[in-house]
Amino acid sequence: ELMDISVIGGGHGCYAAALELAEKGHSVVLWRRDGQALVQLQELGELTVEDYRGRRRVSVGQPGDNLQLTDDLATAVAHAQLLVVPLPATSHEGLAPQLAPLLSDGQVVFLPPGTFGGYLFAQAMQAVGNHSEVAFAETGTLPYLARKHGANHVVISGYATRLPTGIFPARLSDAAFAVLREAYPAVEPIEDLLSGALMNAGPIIHPPLIMMNAG
């Protein structure tokens, strides 16, 4: 089933997610804070993507395109049944208060990767008095190995085949997984949001790589 999806952020994984989901036929809005970068992309009118299927061009921001662009967060949130936030955890603290008043009943917010950020977003909703039924989902990794080269060239060298994912609040798990699977068939249910956060192996994997590369 095709869905309305918004991708939040302008990083490598965000562009990869927007491209993959648009190519699958979903109606995708890509939000990023940097309006000037979006103007540039709108003017270019296309993204070049390279992956295991080869190199191709995907039309962006033109009438009828599956992938549209906005720098207005309210517009992006209002569009989406599913919000995909493939951003570093360091962005969550700033983004949560902005997103919190905008979310509404039935929406699913997917944090790939999450580090218990879903709880931060849920707290931010409480703080602004938004009691909508929103499910927060987390997995331990970005669904892509991806790199942007220039304004409109994205290389996706790998796609995740397993995404163990937890939901908060856990009682919304069934409904949230029904939505998530339409976008990411690789999601696998695990107990809860904390279990999803603890799947993130970055804190174990990255320090030795950094130390070994210190020379």
Short mmCIF file of C-alpha atoms in Angstrom, two decimals:
data_model
loop_
_atom_site.label_atom_id
_atom_site.label_comp_id
_atom_site.label_asym_id
_atom_site.label_seq_id
_atom_site.Cartn_x
_atom_site.Cartn_y
_atom_site.Cartn_z
CA GLU A 1 0.00 0.00 0.00
CA LEU A 2 1.38 3.42 -0.99
CA MET A 3 1.56 6.08 1.71
CA ASP A 4 2.20 9.74 2.39
CA ILE A 5 5.66 9.91 3.96
CA SER A 6 7.85 12.80 5.08
CA VAL A 7 11.60 12.49 5.50
CA ILE A 8 12.99 14.89 8.10
CA GLY A 9 16.54 16.15 7.59
CA GLY A 10 19.08 16.88 4.89
CA GLY A 11 21.86 14.40 5.63
CA HIS A 12 23.18 11.45 3.63
CA GLY A 13 20.64 8.97 5.03
CA CYS A 14 17.79 11.45 4.59
CA TYR A 15 18.41 11.82 0.86
CA ALA A 16 18.77 8.05 0.52
CA ALA A 17 15.46 7.47 2.32
CA ALA A 18 13.63 10.09 0.26
CA LEU A 19 14.94 8.55 -2.96
CA GLU A 20 14.19 4.94 -2.07
CA LEU A 21 10.67 5.65 -0.80
CA ALA A 22 9.80 7.87 -3.78
CA GLU A 23 11.08 5.23 -6.21
CA LYS A 24 8.81 2.68 -4.49
CA GLY A 25 5.88 4.92 -5.42
CA HIS A 26 5.15 6.59 -2.08
CA SER A 27 4.26 10.29 -1.96
CA VAL A 28 7.34 11.74 -0.26
CA VAL A 29 8.09 15.20 1.11
CA LEU A 30 11.71 15.93 2.05
CA TRP A 31 12.13 18.61 4.73
CA ARG A 32 15.38 20.24 5.60
CA ARG A 33 16.17 23.37 7.54
CA ASP A 34 18.55 24.71 4.89
CA GLY A 35 16.11 26.44 2.55
CA GLN A 36 18.88 27.59 0.21
CA ALA A 37 19.98 24.00 -0.42
CA LEU A 38 16.38 23.11 -1.26
CA VAL A 39 16.08 26.04 -3.68
CA GLN A 40 19.23 24.79 -5.42
CA LEU A 41 17.84 21.24 -5.62
CA GLN A 42 14.47 22.52 -6.86
CA GLU A 43 16.25 24.42 -9.64
CA LEU A 44 18.30 21.35 -10.62
CA GLY A 45 15.02 19.41 -10.69
CA GLU A 46 16.52 15.96 -10.25
CA LEU A 47 18.69 13.71 -8.11
CA THR A 48 21.17 11.21 -9.52
CA VAL A 49 21.27 7.99 -7.55
CA GLU A 50 23.81 5.18 -7.85
CA ASP A 51 23.28 1.77 -6.23
CA TYR A 52 23.44 -1.95 -7.07
CA ARG A 53 20.89 -1.40 -9.86
CA GLY A 54 23.10 1.15 -11.59
CA ARG A 55 22.88 4.88 -12.10
CA ARG A 56 19.65 6.76 -12.77
CA ARG A 57 18.00 10.14 -12.44
CA VAL A 58 14.98 10.82 -10.27
CA SER A 59 12.87 13.90 -10.90
CA VAL A 60 12.41 16.09 -7.81
CA GLY A 61 10.12 18.97 -6.93
CA GLN A 62 8.29 19.12 -10.25
CA PRO A 63 4.48 18.84 -10.58
CA GLY A 64 3.47 15.19 -10.35
CA ASP A 65 6.79 14.00 -8.89
CA ASN A 66 6.69 11.47 -6.03
CA LEU A 67 9.39 13.52 -4.26
CA GLN A 68 8.59 17.08 -3.22
CA LEU A 69 10.63 19.55 -1.14
CA THR A 70 9.83 21.93 1.71
CA ASP A 71 11.64 23.94 4.38
CA ASP A 72 8.40 24.33 6.38
CA LEU A 73 8.21 21.68 9.09
CA ALA A 74 4.44 22.07 9.62
CA THR A 75 3.84 21.35 5.93
CA ALA A 76 6.02 18.23 6.07
CA VAL A 77 4.31 16.89 9.22
CA ALA A 78 0.79 17.57 7.93
CA HIS A 79 1.57 15.59 4.76
CA ALA A 80 2.66 12.39 6.48
CA GLN A 81 1.24 9.23 7.96
CA LEU A 82 4.86 8.14 8.50
CA LEU A 83 7.72 10.47 9.39
CA VAL A 84 11.19 9.05 8.81
CA VAL A 85 13.98 10.83 10.74
CA PRO A 86 17.33 9.36 9.59
CA LEU A 87 19.36 11.94 11.53
CA PRO A 88 22.16 11.64 14.11
CA ALA A 89 21.00 11.45 17.73
CA THR A 90 22.65 14.83 18.35
CA SER A 91 19.84 16.43 16.33
CA HIS A 92 17.00 15.00 18.45
CA GLU A 93 17.15 17.46 21.34
CA GLY A 94 16.71 20.44 19.01
CA LEU A 95 14.17 18.80 16.72
CA ALA A 96 11.87 17.30 19.38
CA PRO A 97 10.39 20.61 20.65
CA GLN A 98 9.81 21.77 17.06
CA LEU A 99 8.07 18.55 16.06
CA ALA A 100 6.10 18.03 19.30
CA PRO A 101 3.21 20.50 18.76
CA LEU A 102 2.73 19.41 15.13
CA LEU A 103 2.17 15.66 15.53
CA SER A 104 -1.34 14.19 15.38
CA ASP A 105 -3.29 10.98 16.04
CA GLY A 106 -2.24 7.93 14.07
CA GLN A 107 1.15 9.19 12.94
CA VAL A 108 4.28 7.03 13.22
CA VAL A 109 7.71 8.61 13.77
CA PHE A 110 10.59 6.31 12.80
CA LEU A 111 14.09 7.05 14.09
CA PRO A 112 16.68 5.02 12.19
CA PRO A 113 19.00 5.03 14.09
CA GLY A 114 17.61 5.87 17.51
CA THR A 115 19.36 6.11 20.87
CA PHE A 116 16.14 6.23 22.91
CA GLY A 117 15.33 9.47 21.06
CA GLY A 118 11.71 8.40 20.75
CA TYR A 119 11.33 8.90 24.49
CA LEU A 120 12.76 12.41 24.10
CA PHE A 121 10.15 13.18 21.41
CA ALA A 122 7.35 11.74 23.57
CA GLN A 123 8.49 13.90 26.52
CA ALA A 124 8.50 16.96 24.25
CA MET A 125 4.88 16.22 23.27
CA GLN A 126 3.91 16.01 26.95
CA ALA A 127 5.70 19.30 27.63
CA VAL A 128 3.59 21.17 25.06
CA GLY A 129 0.37 19.42 26.06
CA ASN A 130 -0.01 17.42 22.84
CA HIS A 131 -1.72 14.16 23.87
CA SER A 132 -2.19 12.76 20.35
CA GLU A 133 -1.74 9.01 19.86
CA VAL A 134 1.65 8.99 18.13
CA ALA A 135 3.88 5.91 17.89
CA PHE A 136 7.66 6.33 18.05
CA ALA A 137 9.74 3.58 16.47
CA GLU A 138 13.49 3.00 16.77
CA THR A 139 16.04 0.71 15.24
CA GLY A 140 19.77 0.56 15.85
CA THR A 141 21.07 1.51 12.42
CA LEU A 142 20.54 3.68 9.39
CA PRO A 143 18.78 1.59 6.70
CA TYR A 144 21.46 2.64 4.18
CA LEU A 145 25.16 3.01 3.58
CA ALA A 146 24.89 6.28 1.73
CA ARG A 147 26.94 9.31 0.75
CA LYS A 148 25.96 12.56 -0.92
CA HIS A 149 28.35 13.92 -3.52
CA GLY A 150 27.55 17.52 -4.35
CA ALA A 151 24.06 19.01 -4.41
CA ASN A 152 22.20 16.24 -6.22
CA HIS A 153 24.24 13.06 -6.48
CA VAL A 154 23.67 10.23 -3.95
CA VAL A 155 25.53 6.93 -3.80
CA ILE A 156 23.75 4.13 -1.86
CA SER A 157 26.25 1.31 -1.44
CA GLY A 158 24.11 -0.83 0.88
CA TYR A 159 20.53 -1.42 2.05
CA ALA A 160 19.74 -2.97 5.45
CA THR A 161 18.13 -6.40 5.22
CA ARG A 162 17.23 -6.55 8.94
CA LEU A 163 15.93 -3.69 11.05
CA PRO A 164 15.03 -4.90 14.59
CA THR A 165 12.59 -2.22 15.71
CA GLY A 166 10.86 -1.28 18.98
CA ILE A 167 7.84 0.95 19.56
CA PHE A 168 6.82 3.44 22.26
CA PRO A 169 4.20 3.26 23.62
CA ALA A 170 4.28 -0.52 23.21
CA ARG A 171 0.45 -0.72 23.05
CA LEU A 172 0.60 0.99 19.62
CA SER A 173 3.02 -1.63 18.27
CA ASP A 174 0.62 -3.52 15.99
CA ALA A 175 -0.71 -0.38 14.29
CA ALA A 176 2.78 1.11 13.98
CA PHE A 177 4.30 -2.02 12.44
CA ALA A 178 1.47 -2.19 9.90
CA VAL A 179 2.51 1.31 8.73
CA LEU A 180 6.27 0.75 8.98
CA ARG A 181 6.26 -2.46 6.93
CA GLU A 182 4.72 -0.64 3.96
CA ALA A 183 7.85 1.53 3.79
CA TYR A 184 10.48 -0.79 5.28
CA PRO A 185 9.70 -4.52 4.87
CA ALA A 186 12.99 -5.26 6.70
CA VAL A 187 11.60 -4.15 10.09
CA GLU A 188 11.42 -6.92 12.71
CA PRO A 189 9.37 -6.42 15.89
CA ILE A 190 11.25 -6.47 19.20
CA GLU A 191 9.96 -5.82 22.72
CA ASP A 192 9.93 -2.03 23.01
CA LEU A 193 11.67 1.26 22.23
CA LEU A 194 14.53 0.68 24.68
CA SER A 195 15.31 -2.68 23.06
CA GLY A 196 15.41 -0.87 19.71
CA ALA A 197 17.76 1.77 21.10
CA LEU A 198 20.07 -0.87 22.57
CA MET A 199 20.44 -2.44 19.10
CA ASN A 200 22.63 0.55 18.18
CA ALA A 201 26.15 -0.90 18.09
CA GLY A 202 27.79 2.41 17.14
CA PRO A 203 29.20 3.12 20.64
CA ILE A 204 30.96 -0.28 20.53
CA ILE A 205 32.07 -0.33 16.89
CA HIS A 206 33.23 3.24 16.34
CA PRO A 207 35.73 3.96 19.19
CA PRO A 208 38.22 1.22 18.19
CA LEU A 209 38.02 2.33 14.55
CA ILE A 210 38.77 5.90 15.59
CA MET A 211 41.65 4.82 17.85
CA MET A 212 43.17 2.57 15.18
CA ASN A 213 42.94 5.43 12.71
CA ALA A 214 44.49 8.01 15.06
CA GLY A 215 47.84 7.80 13.25
#
